[in-house]
CSV table of C-alpha atoms and ligand atoms in Angstrom, one decimal:
chain,number,residue,atom,x,y,z
Q,887,MET,CA,68.4,58.0,58.8
Q,888,GLY,CA,65.2,59.9,59.4
Q,889,THR,CA,64.6,63.1,57.8
Q,890,ILE,CA,63.3,66.3,59.5
Q,891,LEU,CA,61.4,69.0,57.6
Q,892,LEU,CA,62.4,72.5,58.9
Q,893,ILE,CA,59.9,75.0,57.6
Q,894,HIS,CA,59.6,78.8,57.8
Q,895,GLY,CA,56.9,81.1,56.9
Q,896,PRO,CA,56.3,84.5,56.0
Q,897,ASN,CA,59.1,87.1,56.5
Q,898,LEU,CA,61.4,84.7,58.2
Q,899,ASN,CA,63.6,85.0,55.3
Q,900,LEU,CA,64.5,88.5,56.8
Q,901,LEU,CA,65.8,87.1,60.1
Q,902,GLY,CA,68.8,89.0,61.0
Q,903,LYS,CA,67.4,92.2,59.7
Q,904,ARG,CA,64.0,92.0,61.4
Q,905,ASP,CA,63.3,93.4,64.9
Q,906,SER,CA,66.2,92.0,66.7
Q,907,ALA,CA,64.7,92.6,70.2
Q,908,HIS,CA,62.0,89.9,69.4
Q,909,TYR,CA,63.8,87.8,66.9
Q,910,GLY,CA,67.5,88.0,67.6
Q,911,THR,CA,70.3,88.7,65.2
Q,912,THR,CA,71.0,85.2,63.5
Q,913,ALA,CA,70.0,85.0,59.8
Q,914,LEU,CA,67.9,82.2,58.6
Q,915,ALA,CA,70.6,80.5,56.9
Q,916,ASP,CA,72.6,80.3,60.0
Q,917,ILE,CA,69.7,78.9,61.9
Q,918,GLU,CA,69.4,76.2,59.3
Q,919,LYS,CA,73.0,75.3,59.7
Q,920,LEU,CA,72.7,75.1,63.4
Q,921,VAL,CA,69.8,72.9,63.2
Q,922,SER,CA,71.5,70.7,60.4
Q,923,SER,CA,74.6,70.2,62.4
Q,924,GLU,CA,72.8,69.4,65.8
Q,925,ALA,CA,70.4,67.0,63.8
Q,926,LYS,CA,73.5,65.3,62.3
Q,927,ARG,CA,75.1,64.9,65.9
Q,928,LEU,CA,71.6,63.0,66.8
Q,929,GLY,CA,71.8,61.0,63.5
Q,930,LEU,CA,69.0,62.8,61.8
Q,931,ASP,CA,69.0,64.6,58.4
Q,932,VAL,CA,67.2,68.0,57.8
Q,933,LYS,CA,65.4,69.4,54.6
Q,934,THR,CA,64.7,73.2,54.8
Q,935,PHE,CA,62.2,75.5,53.2
Q,936,GLN,CA,61.1,79.0,53.5
Q,937,SER,CA,58.1,80.7,51.8
Q,938,ASN,CA,56.1,83.8,52.2
Q,939,HIS,CA,53.3,82.1,50.6
Q,940,GLU,CA,50.8,79.8,52.4
Q,941,GLY,CA,50.0,77.5,49.4
Q,942,ALA,CA,53.9,77.1,48.8
Q,943,LEU,CA,54.4,75.9,52.3
Q,944,ILE,CA,51.3,73.5,52.0
Q,945,ASP,CA,52.6,72.1,48.4
Q,946,TRP,CA,56.1,71.7,50.1
Q,947,LEU,CA,54.7,69.8,52.9
Q,948,GLN,CA,52.5,67.5,50.8
Q,949,GLN,CA,55.4,66.8,48.6
Q,950,GLU,CA,58.2,66.1,51.3
Q,951,SER,CA,56.2,64.5,54.1
Q,952,PRO,CA,55.9,61.1,52.8
Q,953,ASN,CA,59.7,60.6,52.9
Q,954,ALA,CA,60.2,62.4,56.3
Q,955,SER,CA,60.0,61.5,60.0
Q,956,GLY,CA,59.3,64.7,61.7
Q,957,ILE,CA,58.4,68.4,61.4
Q,958,ILE,CA,60.0,71.6,62.9
Q,959,ILE,CA,57.8,74.7,61.8
Q,960,ASN,CA,57.9,78.3,62.5
Q,961,PRO,CA,54.9,79.5,60.6
Q,962,GLY,CA,55.5,83.2,61.2
Q,963,ALA,CA,52.2,85.1,61.3
Q,964,LEU,CA,50.3,82.2,59.7
Q,965,THR,CA,50.6,80.6,63.2
Q,966,HIS,CA,47.7,82.9,64.2
Q,967,TYR,CA,45.1,82.3,61.5
Q,968,SER,CA,46.0,79.6,58.9
Q,969,TYR,CA,43.7,76.7,59.3
Q,970,ALA,CA,44.8,75.5,56.0
Q,971,LEU,CA,48.3,75.1,57.4
Q,972,HIS,CA,47.0,73.5,60.5
Q,973,ASP,CA,45.1,70.8,58.2
Q,974,ALA,CA,48.1,70.2,56.2
Q,975,LEU,CA,50.2,69.3,59.1
Q,976,VAL,CA,47.6,67.1,60.4
Q,977,ASP,CA,47.4,65.4,57.0
Q,978,THR,CA,51.2,64.6,57.1
Q,979,SER,CA,50.6,62.3,60.2
Q,980,LEU,CA,54.1,63.2,61.3
Q,981,PRO,CA,55.2,64.5,64.6
Q,982,CYS,CA,55.6,68.3,64.4
Q,983,VAL,CA,57.0,70.9,66.9
Q,984,GLU,CA,56.1,74.6,66.5
Q,985,VAL,CA,58.9,76.9,67.3
Q,986,HIS,CA,58.7,80.8,67.9
Q,987,LEU,CA,62.0,82.8,68.3
Q,988,SER,CA,60.0,85.4,70.5
Q,989,ASP,CA,57.8,84.8,73.3
Q,990,VAL,CA,54.5,85.0,71.6
Q,991,ASN,CA,52.6,85.1,74.9
Q,992,ALA,CA,54.4,88.1,76.1
Q,993,ARG,CA,53.5,90.1,73.0
Q,994,GLU,CA,50.2,91.5,71.5
Q,995,GLU,CA,47.0,89.7,72.3
Q,996,TRP,CA,46.5,88.3,68.9
Q,997,ARG,CA,49.8,86.4,69.0
Q,998,ARG,CA,48.7,84.4,71.9
Q,999,VAL,CA,46.4,82.3,69.8
Q,1000,SER,CA,48.1,79.5,67.6
Q,1001,VAL,CA,45.7,77.7,65.3
Q,1002,THR,CA,48.5,75.6,64.1
Q,1003,ALA,CA,49.9,74.2,67.5
Q,1004,PRO,CA,47.0,71.8,68.1
Q,1005,ALA,CA,48.5,70.0,65.0
Q,1006,CYS,CA,51.9,69.6,66.8
Q,1007,ILE,CA,53.0,67.5,69.7
Q,1008,GLY,CA,55.2,70.4,71.0
Q,1009,LEU,CA,55.6,74.1,71.1
Q,1010,VAL,CA,58.7,76.0,72.1
Q,1011,SER,CA,58.4,79.8,72.4
Q,1012,GLY,CA,60.7,82.7,73.4
Q,1013,LYS,CA,64.1,80.9,73.3
Q,1014,LYS,CA,65.4,82.4,70.0
Q,1015,GLU,CA,67.3,79.8,67.9
Q,1016,GLN,CA,68.0,77.4,71.0
Q,1017,GLY,CA,64.1,76.7,70.5
Q,1018,TYR,CA,65.0,74.7,67.5
Q,1019,ILE,CA,67.5,72.7,69.3
Q,1020,GLU,CA,64.8,71.9,71.9
Q,1021,ALA,CA,62.3,71.0,69.1
Q,1022,LEU,CA,64.8,68.4,67.7
Q,1023,ALA,CA,65.3,66.9,71.1
Q,1024,ILE,CA,61.4,66.6,71.4
Q,1025,LEU,CA,61.3,64.8,68.1
Q,1026,LYS,CA,64.3,62.7,68.7
Q,1027,GLU,CA,62.4,61.2,71.7
Q,1028,GLN,CA,59.4,60.2,69.7
Q,1029,PRO,CA,59.0,56.5,69.4
Q,1030,LYS,CA,59.6,55.2,65.8
Q,1031,LYS,CA,56.7,54.0,63.8
R,1910,DQA,C1,57.2,84.4,65.2
R,1910,DQA,C2,56.1,85.0,65.9
R,1910,DQA,C3,54.9,85.6,65.1
R,1910,DQA,O1,53.9,86.2,65.6
R,1910,DQA,C4,55.4,86.4,63.9
R,1910,DQA,O2,54.4,86.7,63.1
R,1910,DQA,C5,56.5,85.9,63.3
R,1910,DQA,C6,57.7,85.4,63.8
R,1910,DQA,C7,58.4,84.0,66.0
R,1910,DQA,O3,59.2,83.3,65.7
R,1910,DQA,O4,58.5,84.6,67.1
R,1910,DQA,O5,56.8,86.2,62.1
R,1910,DQA,O6,56.8,83.1,64.5
């Protein structure tokens, strides 16, 4: 069974309490449960991690990626400026899909730039938690190495 790493960056631990107009009302733990149960249906396993710290996210990616088959990441605001996270994703050599709950293209100008997306095979934005289900489907379509 392939393992998918589900990673959330800064402030996403507050989902459910954060600006619901942009991010919806679902708590992070519930998103993780939703993704895990859909993954199970697809024959995949999910490992989850959230941190408010760039280095902790990179450490976890380096530690877990050798035993994983794909990545779903919502890097939070790190999306817009973390070249270190971009490089860490590239270094995993795993297919990665970036997810944003909100429609980042319909918000402030600075949110339209993603420096991490070029390290990913797909980007889903503005579909709230359904975006993660789409990301799983994209990863599932990937040919096995
Ligand atoms: C976000 C969008 C980012 O711009 C923001 O900084 C977040 C959440 C999203 O899921 O829509 O923290 O990644």
